Amino acid sequence: MTPARIDAAIELSDERRLAYAEYGDPSGVPVFLFHGLPGSRLAWGLLPDDPFPPGLRIVAPDRPGYGRSDPNPQRSLLDWANDVTQLADALAINTFTIVGVSGGGPGALACAWKLPERLSVGVVACPAPIDAPDVFEGMSKTNRFFIKLARRVPRLSTLNVRFLASMIRRSPARYIDAMKYKVHDVDKAILARPEIKELLVKDFAEALRNGSQGMVDDMNANHGRPWGFPLGEIKVQVHCWFCELDLSVPPAIGQYLRDTIPTCEAEFVPDAGHLWILENLNAVLHALALTHQHHK
């Protein structure tokens, strides 16, 4: 575990609170780390192994509606990019790297499109937009159901997500035990580590401390409507990691992003699943910090 060096919040221009945690070197290369769905700013400090390479200043915000951040109902991905801009300005950070993990990936790509002069981007297991062609090959039936419901029947999707969030809040440990039946064996082995289960229990509890709005808005923004920007217009370097045994965000999505984003470099990790990042964050951060130094 790596306790947060700073656990604070800023007030945004519309008077919402945006919470964030900082880890690592306060004078290091700045890296903004976007959590998954659900998730919180505290997840990264709960990782059992040393997740942060030396020389990095990690800034980990709670998206609106998660943790200690105020909700912003019906937020778009570009709304989130505006929040990130205000956070960077408040922290006097001009150029930086963003790493978006899973459900945090679309917001990272929105920042890549909106702030090309300020950042480089990496995404791990990033979902595809609603207008992507059929990218469900290799995806679990559960994930297909959630995504298709968000695309086709958004009101029912919202009810479904609220019910799921209530289940997780009631017993994060029981939900994590149920995850074992929906993932590949390589992910089951990671979930079997007591320290990983403890991490996820604490992270999910913090993420949903104030209810389900963060999950609802993530599902709608990521899967229920167009993202609001063309992937083909992204001009900054984007590095993608996709795992070949990921049943949540399968390699077909990585191939789509690689072929659609002109500046995308995609890496397909063999013999790894959706939870690979929990054991390999250090390597991802190291690779992207080098990209940032070239970007400057």
mmCIF file of C-alpha atoms in Angstrom:
data_model
loop_
_atom_site.group_PDB
_atom_site.id
_atom_site.type_symbol
_atom_site.label_atom_id
_atom_site.label_comp_id
_atom_site.label_asym_id
_atom_site.label_seq_id
_atom_site.Cartn_x
_atom_site.Cartn_y
_atom_site.Cartn_z
ATOM 1 C CA MET A 1 0.000 0.000 0.000
ATOM 2 C CA THR A 2 1.049 3.570 -0.761
ATOM 3 C CA PRO A 3 -0.970 6.115 1.238
ATOM 4 C CA ALA A 4 -1.991 9.262 -0.612
ATOM 5 C CA ARG A 5 0.392 12.159 -0.071
ATOM 6 C CA ILE A 6 -2.518 14.553 -0.605
ATOM 7 C CA ASP A 7 -6.255 13.814 -0.363
ATOM 8 C CA ALA A 8 -8.066 17.033 -1.241
ATOM 9 C CA ALA A 9 -10.605 18.718 -3.515
ATOM 10 C CA ILE A 10 -11.029 21.829 -5.635
ATOM 11 C CA GLU A 11 -14.123 23.875 -6.372
ATOM 12 C CA LEU A 12 -14.987 23.942 -10.065
ATOM 13 C CA SER A 13 -16.402 26.920 -11.939
ATOM 14 C CA ASP A 14 -19.975 25.655 -11.430
ATOM 15 C CA GLU A 15 -19.305 25.235 -7.667
ATOM 16 C CA ARG A 16 -19.113 21.442 -7.788
ATOM 17 C CA ARG A 17 -16.419 19.768 -5.733
ATOM 18 C CA LEU A 18 -13.847 17.630 -7.549
ATOM 19 C CA ALA A 19 -11.871 15.346 -5.247
ATOM 20 C CA TYR A 20 -8.412 14.018 -6.024
ATOM 21 C CA ALA A 21 -5.504 12.225 -4.387
ATOM 22 C CA GLU A 22 -1.808 12.648 -5.087
ATOM 23 C CA TYR A 23 0.903 10.036 -4.830
ATOM 24 C CA GLY A 24 4.613 9.983 -5.521
ATOM 25 C CA ASP A 25 7.083 12.803 -6.096
ATOM 26 C CA PRO A 26 5.535 16.304 -5.771
ATOM 27 C CA SER A 27 8.124 17.663 -8.217
ATOM 28 C CA GLY A 28 7.964 14.690 -10.587
ATOM 29 C CA VAL A 29 6.543 14.237 -14.085
ATOM 30 C CA PRO A 30 2.761 14.751 -13.717
ATOM 31 C CA VAL A 31 0.515 11.806 -14.591
ATOM 32 C CA PHE A 32 -3.269 11.942 -14.201
ATOM 33 C CA LEU A 33 -4.690 8.495 -13.454
ATOM 34 C CA PHE A 34 -8.381 7.848 -14.266
ATOM 35 C CA HIS A 35 -10.079 5.004 -12.377
ATOM 36 C CA GLY A 36 -12.446 2.399 -13.794
ATOM 37 C CA LEU A 37 -16.192 1.786 -13.435
ATOM 38 C CA PRO A 38 -16.741 1.807 -10.521
ATOM 39 C CA GLY A 39 -13.629 3.187 -8.879
ATOM 40 C CA SER A 40 -12.129 5.997 -6.865
ATOM 41 C CA ARG A 41 -9.047 8.141 -6.350
ATOM 42 C CA LEU A 42 -7.917 5.783 -3.564
ATOM 43 C CA ALA A 43 -7.642 2.595 -5.640
ATOM 44 C CA TRP A 44 -4.069 3.144 -6.761
ATOM 45 C CA GLY A 45 -2.677 3.642 -3.272
ATOM 46 C CA LEU A 46 -4.243 0.350 -2.194
ATOM 47 C CA LEU A 47 -2.281 -1.733 -4.705
ATOM 48 C CA PRO A 48 -0.180 -4.276 -2.792
ATOM 49 C CA ASP A 49 2.990 -3.952 -4.850
ATOM 50 C CA ASP A 50 4.893 -0.722 -5.520
ATOM 51 C CA PRO A 51 2.759 0.720 -8.353
ATOM 52 C CA PHE A 52 4.521 4.041 -8.949
ATOM 53 C CA PRO A 53 7.920 4.423 -10.632
ATOM 54 C CA PRO A 54 10.170 7.043 -9.012
ATOM 55 C CA GLY A 55 10.058 10.553 -10.418
ATOM 56 C CA LEU A 56 6.305 10.681 -11.085
ATOM 57 C CA ARG A 57 3.658 12.962 -9.581
ATOM 58 C CA ILE A 58 0.428 10.962 -9.690
ATOM 59 C CA VAL A 59 -2.849 12.914 -9.639
ATOM 60 C CA ALA A 60 -5.880 10.627 -9.270
ATOM 61 C CA PRO A 61 -9.297 12.354 -9.434
ATOM 62 C CA ASP A 62 -12.716 10.976 -8.553
ATOM 63 C CA ARG A 63 -15.014 11.401 -11.553
ATOM 64 C CA PRO A 64 -18.254 13.260 -10.723
ATOM 65 C CA GLY A 65 -20.585 11.172 -8.580
ATOM 66 C CA TYR A 66 -17.820 8.894 -7.278
ATOM 67 C CA GLY A 67 -16.084 9.094 -3.920
ATOM 68 C CA ARG A 68 -15.981 12.680 -2.673
ATOM 69 C CA SER A 69 -16.683 14.373 -6.024
ATOM 70 C CA ASP A 70 -20.067 16.009 -6.470
ATOM 71 C CA PRO A 71 -22.254 14.479 -9.189
ATOM 72 C CA ASN A 72 -22.776 16.130 -12.562
ATOM 73 C CA PRO A 73 -25.853 14.278 -13.890
ATOM 74 C CA GLN A 74 -25.930 13.610 -17.632
ATOM 75 C CA ARG A 75 -22.295 14.682 -17.938
ATOM 76 C CA SER A 76 -20.600 14.078 -21.259
ATOM 77 C CA LEU A 77 -17.043 12.954 -21.842
ATOM 78 C CA LEU A 78 -16.162 16.485 -22.938
ATOM 79 C CA ASP A 79 -17.661 17.833 -19.697
ATOM 80 C CA TRP A 80 -15.153 15.614 -17.912
ATOM 81 C CA ALA A 81 -12.347 17.021 -20.060
ATOM 82 C CA ASN A 82 -13.372 20.499 -18.855
ATOM 83 C CA ASP A 83 -13.162 19.324 -15.239
ATOM 84 C CA VAL A 84 -9.696 17.882 -15.855
ATOM 85 C CA THR A 85 -8.566 21.167 -17.396
ATOM 86 C CA GLN A 86 -9.686 23.053 -14.293
ATOM 87 C CA LEU A 87 -7.946 20.556 -12.007
ATOM 88 C CA ALA A 88 -4.680 20.831 -13.928
ATOM 89 C CA ASP A 89 -4.888 24.629 -13.862
ATOM 90 C CA ALA A 90 -5.619 24.649 -10.119
ATOM 91 C CA LEU A 91 -2.534 22.495 -9.521
ATOM 92 C CA ALA A 92 -0.406 24.689 -11.836
ATOM 93 C CA ILE A 93 0.274 21.738 -14.150
ATOM 94 C CA ASN A 94 0.695 22.772 -17.776
ATOM 95 C CA THR A 95 1.609 19.574 -19.626
ATOM 96 C CA PHE A 96 0.921 16.091 -18.355
ATOM 97 C CA THR A 97 0.214 12.471 -19.214
ATOM 98 C CA ILE A 98 -3.166 10.814 -18.717
ATOM 99 C CA VAL A 99 -3.697 7.111 -18.090
ATOM 100 C CA GLY A 100 -7.320 5.982 -18.389
ATOM 101 C CA VAL A 101 -8.101 2.492 -17.133
ATOM 102 C CA SER A 102 -11.163 0.603 -18.426
ATOM 103 C CA GLY A 103 -14.196 2.864 -17.825
ATOM 104 C CA GLY A 104 -11.789 5.784 -17.410
ATOM 105 C CA GLY A 105 -10.460 5.305 -20.941
ATOM 106 C CA PRO A 106 -13.130 7.197 -22.923
ATOM 107 C CA GLY A 107 -12.613 10.278 -20.753
ATOM 108 C CA ALA A 108 -8.881 10.066 -21.393
ATOM 109 C CA LEU A 109 -9.516 10.018 -25.151
ATOM 110 C CA ALA A 110 -11.841 13.025 -24.777
ATOM 111 C CA CYS A 111 -8.966 14.889 -23.141
ATOM 112 C CA ALA A 112 -6.659 13.794 -25.977
ATOM 113 C CA TRP A 113 -9.044 15.341 -28.503
ATOM 114 C CA LYS A 114 -9.754 18.519 -26.517
ATOM 115 C CA LEU A 115 -6.292 19.297 -25.086
ATOM 116 C CA PRO A 116 -3.758 18.153 -27.693
ATOM 117 C CA GLU A 117 -1.271 20.870 -26.793
ATOM 118 C CA ARG A 118 -1.101 19.818 -23.143
ATOM 119 C CA LEU A 119 -0.818 16.055 -22.905
ATOM 120 C CA SER A 120 -0.061 12.552 -24.071
ATOM 121 C CA VAL A 121 -2.421 9.678 -23.337
ATOM 122 C CA GLY A 122 -2.455 6.006 -22.549
ATOM 123 C CA VAL A 123 -5.496 3.792 -22.112
ATOM 124 C CA VAL A 124 -5.768 0.283 -20.738
ATOM 125 C CA ALA A 125 -8.777 -1.872 -21.707
ATOM 126 C CA CYS A 126 -10.671 1.144 -23.056
ATOM 127 C CA PRO A 127 -14.240 0.512 -24.320
ATOM 128 C CA ALA A 128 -15.407 1.422 -27.825
ATOM 129 C CA PRO A 129 -17.857 4.218 -28.711
ATOM 130 C CA ILE A 130 -21.503 3.589 -29.535
ATOM 131 C CA ASP A 131 -20.956 4.144 -33.273
ATOM 132 C CA ALA A 132 -18.203 1.525 -33.527
ATOM 133 C CA PRO A 133 -18.980 -1.525 -35.675
ATOM 134 C CA ASP A 134 -19.630 -4.853 -33.983
ATOM 135 C CA VAL A 135 -16.821 -5.176 -31.449
ATOM 136 C CA PHE A 136 -18.435 -7.788 -29.217
ATOM 137 C CA GLU A 137 -16.301 -10.703 -30.416
ATOM 138 C CA GLY A 138 -14.719 -12.310 -27.365
ATOM 139 C CA MET A 139 -16.833 -10.345 -24.862
ATOM 140 C CA SER A 140 -18.679 -12.054 -22.010
ATOM 141 C CA LYS A 141 -22.455 -12.341 -22.266
ATOM 142 C CA THR A 142 -22.834 -10.185 -19.151
ATOM 143 C CA ASN A 143 -20.887 -7.283 -20.612
ATOM 144 C CA ARG A 144 -22.668 -7.568 -23.941
ATOM 145 C CA PHE A 145 -25.978 -7.314 -22.105
ATOM 146 C CA PHE A 146 -24.975 -4.201 -20.126
ATOM 147 C CA ILE A 147 -23.594 -2.384 -23.168
ATOM 148 C CA LYS A 148 -26.449 -3.263 -25.526
ATOM 149 C CA LEU A 149 -28.958 -2.218 -22.873
ATOM 150 C CA ALA A 150 -27.223 1.166 -22.484
ATOM 151 C CA ARG A 151 -27.288 1.649 -26.258
ATOM 152 C CA ARG A 152 -30.872 0.563 -26.879
ATOM 153 C CA VAL A 153 -32.920 1.159 -23.706
ATOM 154 C CA PRO A 154 -31.147 3.845 -21.648
ATOM 155 C CA ARG A 155 -33.884 4.208 -19.021
ATOM 156 C CA LEU A 156 -33.837 0.496 -18.271
ATOM 157 C CA SER A 157 -30.034 0.590 -18.276
ATOM 158 C CA THR A 158 -30.097 3.301 -15.616
ATOM 159 C CA LEU A 159 -32.382 1.210 -13.402
ATOM 160 C CA ASN A 160 -30.139 -1.799 -13.943
ATOM 161 C CA VAL A 161 -26.973 0.127 -13.025
ATOM 162 C CA ARG A 162 -28.610 1.577 -9.911
ATOM 163 C CA PHE A 163 -29.603 -1.934 -8.822
ATOM 164 C CA LEU A 164 -26.074 -3.225 -9.461
ATOM 165 C CA ALA A 165 -24.559 -0.326 -7.512
ATOM 166 C CA SER A 166 -26.866 -1.022 -4.572
ATOM 167 C CA MET A 167 -25.712 -4.658 -4.558
ATOM 168 C CA ILE A 168 -22.061 -3.600 -4.560
ATOM 169 C CA ARG A 169 -22.627 -1.055 -1.770
ATOM 170 C CA ARG A 170 -24.437 -3.626 0.349
ATOM 171 C CA SER A 171 -21.628 -6.173 0.094
ATOM 172 C CA PRO A 172 -18.562 -5.361 -2.013
ATOM 173 C CA ALA A 173 -16.944 -8.639 -0.956
ATOM 174 C CA ARG A 174 -19.882 -10.714 -2.192
ATOM 175 C CA TYR A 175 -19.877 -8.860 -5.518
ATOM 176 C CA ILE A 176 -16.149 -9.503 -5.957
ATOM 177 C CA ASP A 177 -16.709 -13.196 -5.235
ATOM 178 C CA ALA A 178 -19.367 -13.211 -7.972
ATOM 179 C CA MET A 179 -16.911 -11.600 -10.410
ATOM 180 C CA LYS A 180 -14.949 -14.855 -10.465
ATOM 181 C CA TYR A 181 -17.677 -16.467 -12.567
ATOM 182 C CA LYS A 182 -17.521 -13.773 -15.270
ATOM 183 C CA VAL A 183 -13.781 -13.534 -15.941
ATOM 184 C CA HIS A 184 -11.045 -15.650 -17.483
ATOM 185 C CA ASP A 185 -8.993 -18.007 -15.327
ATOM 186 C CA VAL A 186 -6.029 -15.594 -15.387
ATOM 187 C CA ASP A 187 -8.236 -12.967 -13.732
ATOM 188 C CA LYS A 188 -9.598 -15.507 -11.258
ATOM 189 C CA ALA A 189 -6.021 -16.060 -10.080
ATOM 190 C CA ILE A 190 -5.627 -12.318 -9.456
ATOM 191 C CA LEU A 191 -8.952 -12.124 -7.606
ATOM 192 C CA ALA A 192 -7.807 -15.029 -5.428
ATOM 193 C CA ARG A 193 -5.068 -12.841 -3.933
ATOM 194 C CA PRO A 194 -6.418 -11.623 -0.549
ATOM 195 C CA GLU A 195 -4.699 -8.254 -0.918
ATOM 196 C CA ILE A 196 -6.384 -7.676 -4.304
ATOM 197 C CA LYS A 197 -9.800 -8.534 -2.886
ATOM 198 C CA GLU A 198 -9.164 -6.147 0.022
ATOM 199 C CA LEU A 199 -8.181 -3.414 -2.452
ATOM 200 C CA LEU A 200 -11.347 -3.843 -4.497
ATOM 201 C CA VAL A 201 -13.606 -3.981 -1.437
ATOM 202 C CA LYS A 202 -12.222 -0.684 -0.131
ATOM 203 C CA ASP A 203 -12.166 0.965 -3.555
ATOM 204 C CA PHE A 204 -15.751 0.010 -4.432
ATOM 205 C CA ALA A 205 -16.977 1.137 -1.003
ATOM 206 C CA GLU A 206 -15.319 4.531 -1.458
ATOM 207 C CA ALA A 207 -16.494 4.852 -5.060
ATOM 208 C CA LEU A 208 -20.138 4.317 -4.113
ATOM 209 C CA ARG A 209 -20.145 6.062 -0.735
ATOM 210 C CA ASN A 210 -22.698 8.600 -2.024
ATOM 211 C CA GLY A 211 -24.716 6.314 -4.269
ATOM 212 C CA SER A 212 -24.878 5.205 -7.869
ATOM 213 C CA GLN A 213 -24.831 8.458 -9.865
ATOM 214 C CA GLY A 214 -21.198 8.100 -10.927
ATOM 215 C CA MET A 215 -21.815 4.628 -12.334
ATOM 216 C CA VAL A 216 -25.011 5.721 -14.081
ATOM 217 C CA ASP A 217 -23.321 8.679 -15.751
ATOM 218 C CA ASP A 218 -20.262 6.638 -16.748
ATOM 219 C CA MET A 219 -22.452 3.993 -18.374
ATOM 220 C CA ASN A 220 -24.458 6.611 -20.265
ATOM 221 C CA ALA A 221 -21.433 8.641 -21.368
ATOM 222 C CA ASN A 222 -19.308 5.636 -22.348
ATOM 223 C CA HIS A 223 -21.947 3.375 -23.885
ATOM 224 C CA GLY A 224 -25.320 5.121 -24.182
ATOM 225 C CA ARG A 225 -24.649 7.984 -26.586
ATOM 226 C CA PRO A 226 -22.012 9.257 -29.052
ATOM 227 C CA TRP A 227 -18.815 10.446 -27.424
ATOM 228 C CA GLY A 228 -19.015 13.896 -29.007
ATOM 229 C CA PHE A 229 -15.696 13.911 -30.847
ATOM 230 C CA PRO A 230 -14.268 11.948 -33.796
ATOM 231 C CA LEU A 231 -11.540 9.514 -32.816
ATOM 232 C CA GLY A 232 -9.979 10.127 -36.225
ATOM 233 C CA GLU A 233 -9.260 13.740 -35.243
ATOM 234 C CA ILE A 234 -7.094 12.897 -32.227
ATOM 235 C CA LYS A 235 -3.640 14.325 -32.886
ATOM 236 C CA VAL A 236 -1.645 13.452 -29.774
ATOM 237 C CA GLN A 237 0.168 10.194 -29.187
ATOM 238 C CA VAL A 238 -2.150 7.518 -27.755
ATOM 239 C CA HIS A 239 -0.762 4.254 -26.427
ATOM 240 C CA CYS A 240 -3.300 1.464 -25.866
ATOM 241 C CA TRP A 241 -2.917 -1.752 -23.918
ATOM 242 C CA PHE A 242 -5.396 -4.571 -24.475
ATOM 243 C CA CYS A 243 -5.194 -8.058 -23.017
ATOM 244 C CA GLU A 244 -5.833 -11.073 -25.202
ATOM 245 C CA LEU A 245 -7.869 -12.916 -22.542
ATOM 246 C CA ASP A 246 -9.969 -9.922 -21.455
ATOM 247 C CA LEU A 247 -13.662 -10.896 -21.512
ATOM 248 C CA SER A 248 -14.822 -7.379 -20.568
ATOM 249 C CA VAL A 249 -12.954 -5.332 -23.185
ATOM 250 C CA PRO A 250 -11.723 -7.879 -25.740
ATOM 251 C CA PRO A 251 -8.897 -7.362 -28.246
ATOM 252 C CA ALA A 252 -11.385 -6.610 -31.056
ATOM 253 C CA ILE A 253 -11.942 -3.226 -29.413
ATOM 254 C CA GLY A 254 -8.214 -2.588 -29.332
ATOM 255 C CA GLN A 255 -7.988 -3.389 -33.023
ATOM 256 C CA TYR A 256 -10.806 -0.911 -33.716
ATOM 257 C CA LEU A 257 -9.136 1.896 -31.756
ATOM 258 C CA ARG A 258 -5.772 1.141 -33.355
ATOM 259 C CA ASP A 259 -7.302 1.380 -36.822
ATOM 260 C CA THR A 260 -9.389 4.494 -36.048
ATOM 261 C CA ILE A 261 -7.052 6.761 -34.058
ATOM 262 C CA PRO A 262 -4.275 7.898 -36.434
ATOM 263 C CA THR A 263 -1.732 8.327 -33.627
ATOM 264 C CA CYS A 264 -2.531 5.102 -31.786
ATOM 265 C CA GLU A 265 0.060 2.504 -30.863
ATOM 266 C CA ALA A 266 -1.613 -0.651 -29.581
ATOM 267 C CA GLU A 267 -0.039 -3.398 -27.530
ATOM 268 C CA PHE A 268 -1.848 -6.711 -27.128
ATOM 269 C CA VAL A 269 -0.710 -8.513 -23.993
ATOM 270 C CA PRO A 270 -0.743 -12.322 -24.275
ATOM 271 C CA ASP A 271 -1.980 -14.584 -21.479
ATOM 272 C CA ALA A 272 -3.536 -11.654 -19.588
ATOM 273 C CA GLY A 273 -7.054 -10.520 -18.709
ATOM 274 C CA HIS A 274 -8.995 -7.459 -17.585
ATOM 275 C CA LEU A 275 -7.280 -7.219 -14.185
ATOM 276 C CA TRP A 276 -3.756 -7.279 -15.643
ATOM 277 C CA ILE A 277 -3.315 -3.584 -14.820
ATOM 278 C CA LEU A 278 -3.545 -4.291 -11.071
ATOM 279 C CA GLU A 279 -0.199 -6.082 -11.295
ATOM 280 C CA ASN A 280 1.387 -4.022 -14.079
ATOM 281 C CA LEU A 281 0.568 -0.369 -13.416
ATOM 282 C CA ASN A 282 4.227 0.412 -12.748
ATOM 283 C CA ALA A 283 5.279 -0.703 -16.238
ATOM 284 C CA VAL A 284 2.462 1.242 -17.925
ATOM 285 C CA LEU A 285 3.280 4.416 -16.003
ATOM 286 C CA HIS A 286 6.963 4.070 -16.791
ATOM 287 C CA ALA A 287 6.298 3.721 -20.527
ATOM 288 C CA LEU A 288 3.962 6.712 -20.611
ATOM 289 C CA ALA A 289 6.236 8.926 -18.532
ATOM 290 C CA LEU A 290 8.904 8.447 -21.197
ATOM 291 C CA THR A 291 6.329 9.446 -23.841
ATOM 292 C CA HIS A 292 5.523 12.597 -21.856
ATOM 293 C CA GLN A 293 9.176 13.596 -21.700
ATOM 294 C CA HIS A 294 9.386 13.341 -25.498
ATOM 295 C CA HIS A 295 6.083 15.271 -25.804
ATOM 296 C CA LYS A 296 7.472 18.185 -23.786
#
